[in-house]
Amino acid sequence: MQIIQLRPELHMLLLGFGQAYLWRDSDSLTLIDTGTAGSGADIAAAIESLGLRKEDLHRVIVTHGHNDHYGSAAEVRAWNGAPVMAHRLDAPVIRGEDPGHRPALADWERELWRTLRIDELPPGPPCPVDRELEDGAVLDFGGGAKVVAIPGHTGGSIAIHLPGPGVLFTGDTVANVDKRLMPGVFNEDPGRTVESFRALARLDASLACVGHGEPVTGDVPAALRAASAALPG
């Protein structure tokens, strides 16, 4: 595991496969995504290495119902009962009530799927979803965090936008791999993913925390617009 400070109040946790983000307010911690199943010990170690306590975790936000993002939600929730939050459309997947949908893989994605051994990722244990989110909901951290529905990668994919500090958590709708900014791969509805990618360019941010790859800094809307120009539609 690697811990990268992005801002004084924000750290990125690299968890082997996938990543999570830890936001610190003066009186609480917020975790955005949880990595694959079994990542709880690493997340706890990261929190403690920063001189913080896992008991101060007040909320867990899952950007979408894929097991590399909600895999350790149940383990983390068990620490102190911190509520787990996700969009209502992906909540049944996280609770284990719905197996979810297979992505509509393009031909070039099939080899990547096999190379990354996606089918071998450990399943996420079912986890209660304490609050089902909707587009436009405002959460009590980061000066007011707005939920933005961005369907496509999954039906219930969400971004979290912190207008005050100018931070955007994109989930897998945005990837930034090998300095290439692009929509994430393995989407249930690739066309809607492109639409959601473009919609994120309308949000003011100077830091975008993506689902896979390096964060995007600077003029995030301009970077997303430039990347959008090469996309279909």
XYZ file of C-alpha atoms in Angstrom:
233
model
C 0.000 0.000 0.000
C 1.086 3.552 -0.705
C -0.277 6.763 0.820
C -0.067 9.935 -1.258
C -0.954 13.338 0.164
C -2.888 15.373 -2.386
C -3.868 18.205 -0.072
C -3.479 18.713 3.675
C -6.970 17.279 4.169
C -6.869 14.639 1.420
C -4.867 11.452 0.903
C -4.993 8.829 -1.811
C -4.583 5.217 -0.694
C -3.165 2.853 -3.316
C -4.497 -0.562 -2.367
C -2.946 -2.943 -4.849
C -5.886 -3.195 -7.214
C -7.745 0.084 -7.096
C -7.525 3.063 -4.798
C -9.459 4.924 -2.147
C -9.476 8.476 -0.869
C -9.480 9.726 2.723
C -10.863 13.192 3.403
C -10.270 14.808 6.793
C -12.441 17.528 8.293
C -11.679 18.989 11.701
C -14.043 16.579 13.439
C -14.458 13.606 11.113
C -13.041 11.388 8.395
C -14.714 10.381 5.144
C -13.619 7.421 3.014
C -14.446 7.391 -0.688
C -14.337 3.795 -1.981
C -12.785 0.865 -0.146
C -10.770 -1.262 -2.578
C -11.218 -4.995 -2.994
C -12.241 -7.337 -0.198
C -9.515 -7.654 2.400
C -8.289 -4.065 2.108
C -9.663 -3.034 5.491
C -6.423 -3.676 7.383
C -4.459 -1.528 4.952
C -7.009 1.273 5.196
C -6.865 1.135 8.993
C -3.060 1.189 8.909
C -3.140 4.212 6.602
C -5.469 6.100 8.915
C -3.326 5.335 11.944
C -0.086 6.229 10.136
C -1.525 9.724 9.624
C -2.005 10.083 13.370
C -5.758 9.588 13.054
C -8.180 7.031 14.484
C -10.359 4.700 12.480
C -13.059 5.290 15.090
C -13.310 8.854 13.754
C -14.526 7.609 10.381
C -17.997 9.153 9.992
C -19.030 7.960 6.541
C -18.072 5.628 3.708
C -19.091 6.586 0.181
C -19.075 4.003 -2.599
C -18.929 5.503 -6.072
C -20.393 2.407 -7.738
C -21.185 -1.252 -7.279
C -18.006 -2.960 -8.502
C -16.130 -5.144 -6.079
C -12.859 -3.215 -6.364
C -14.704 -0.201 -4.967
C -17.105 -1.640 -2.391
C -15.140 -4.812 -1.576
C -14.068 -3.781 1.931
C -17.096 -1.652 2.801
C -18.541 -4.248 5.193
C -15.205 -4.630 6.983
C -14.762 -0.876 7.352
C -18.346 -0.384 8.471
C -17.780 -2.938 11.238
C -15.161 -0.729 12.909
C -17.644 1.702 14.399
C -20.829 1.507 12.345
C -19.901 4.371 10.022
C -22.772 4.599 7.538
C -22.152 3.336 4.020
C -23.637 5.478 1.251
C -24.199 4.667 -2.416
C -26.613 5.488 -5.213
C -29.925 3.687 -4.891
C -29.462 1.893 -8.235
C -26.216 0.234 -7.145
C -27.239 -0.300 -3.519
C -28.772 -3.753 -4.214
C -25.437 -4.927 -5.656
C -23.536 -3.750 -2.588
C -26.070 -5.413 -0.307
C -25.656 -8.694 -2.195
C -29.244 -8.724 -3.451
C -28.358 -8.272 -7.135
C -25.334 -9.694 -8.997
C -25.105 -6.580 -11.141
C -24.626 -6.378 -14.884
C -21.690 -7.534 -16.949
C -19.987 -4.731 -18.869
C -20.454 -4.369 -22.605
C -16.843 -5.037 -23.579
C -15.380 -3.657 -26.779
C -13.110 -6.052 -28.641
C -9.969 -4.302 -27.374
C -11.215 -4.482 -23.788
C -11.512 -8.280 -23.767
C -7.752 -8.820 -23.688
C -7.365 -6.147 -21.006
C -10.074 -7.888 -18.953
C -8.123 -11.143 -19.176
C -4.779 -9.479 -18.497
C -6.072 -7.776 -15.364
C -7.755 -11.050 -14.323
C -10.929 -9.205 -13.409
C -12.893 -12.417 -12.947
C -10.411 -13.447 -10.249
C -10.938 -10.414 -8.035
C -12.405 -11.467 -4.686
C -16.140 -10.845 -4.388
C -17.166 -8.071 -2.061
C -18.985 -9.379 1.029
C -22.540 -8.039 1.182
C -22.713 -4.753 3.039
C -25.698 -2.729 4.272
C -26.220 0.560 2.488
C -27.301 2.914 5.242
C -28.159 5.813 2.954
C -29.234 5.518 -0.659
C -28.151 8.579 -2.581
C -29.785 10.514 -5.382
C -28.463 13.093 -7.807
C -28.140 16.487 -6.125
C -27.936 15.243 -2.540
C -25.545 17.222 -0.350
C -23.370 15.404 2.184
C -21.952 16.921 5.333
C -18.231 16.966 4.651
C -15.752 19.093 2.742
C -17.908 22.185 3.189
C -20.857 20.508 1.477
C -20.280 17.648 -0.934
C -22.688 17.320 -3.839
C -23.689 13.944 -5.284
C -23.667 13.902 -9.089
C -25.283 10.970 -10.893
C -23.065 9.818 -13.782
C -24.636 6.614 -15.150
C -22.882 4.495 -17.720
C -20.033 2.681 -16.013
C -22.831 1.273 -13.872
C -26.414 2.448 -13.599
C -25.754 3.938 -10.181
C -22.315 5.460 -10.677
C -21.829 8.756 -8.868
C -19.271 11.520 -8.618
C -18.763 13.605 -5.493
C -18.118 17.306 -6.055
C -16.744 19.595 -3.357
C -17.310 23.071 -4.846
C -15.567 24.961 -2.043
C -12.155 23.285 -2.208
C -12.611 22.469 -5.900
C -12.258 18.709 -5.605
C -14.032 16.122 -7.754
C -14.163 12.370 -7.069
C -15.063 10.707 -10.363
C -15.199 6.988 -9.655
C -14.457 4.909 -12.746
C -16.137 7.286 -15.177
C -12.727 8.942 -15.539
C -9.357 7.199 -15.735
C -5.911 8.759 -16.047
C -3.469 6.023 -16.974
C -0.039 6.592 -18.524
C -0.873 10.306 -18.732
C -3.909 9.555 -20.895
C -7.156 11.043 -19.636
C -10.113 8.993 -20.812
C -13.402 7.396 -19.782
C -12.840 4.354 -17.621
C -13.060 0.892 -19.159
C -15.487 -2.002 -18.653
C -18.698 0.023 -18.853
C -22.243 -1.300 -18.759
C -23.339 1.409 -21.197
C -20.357 2.928 -23.050
C -22.443 5.635 -24.718
C -23.841 6.921 -21.451
C -20.364 6.775 -19.933
C -19.143 9.201 -22.594
C -22.103 11.475 -21.853
C -21.292 11.400 -18.138
C -17.602 12.024 -18.828
C -18.576 15.159 -20.727
C -21.009 16.208 -18.005
C -18.188 16.195 -15.457
C -16.412 18.827 -17.549
C -19.139 21.264 -16.502
C -18.107 21.064 -12.836
C -15.539 23.512 -11.533
C -12.560 21.696 -10.005
C -8.809 22.026 -9.708
C -8.288 18.426 -8.559
C -10.017 15.324 -9.915
C -9.552 12.097 -7.980
C -10.148 9.297 -10.469
C -10.995 5.651 -9.954
C -7.792 4.352 -11.530
C -4.640 6.299 -12.266
C -3.139 9.587 -11.226
C -5.254 12.513 -10.038
C -5.821 15.353 -12.488
C -4.669 18.783 -11.340
C -5.041 22.292 -12.707
C -7.950 23.251 -14.921
C -9.891 19.998 -14.668
C -12.853 21.093 -16.857
C -10.489 22.107 -19.654
C -8.637 18.796 -19.416
C -11.882 16.840 -19.591
C -13.122 18.903 -22.520
C -9.889 18.312 -24.400
C -10.110 14.581 -23.771
C -13.771 14.620 -24.836
C -12.906 16.000 -28.261
C -11.533 12.640 -29.366
C -14.555 10.665 -28.129
C -17.424 9.499 -30.334
C -20.790 11.215 -30.327
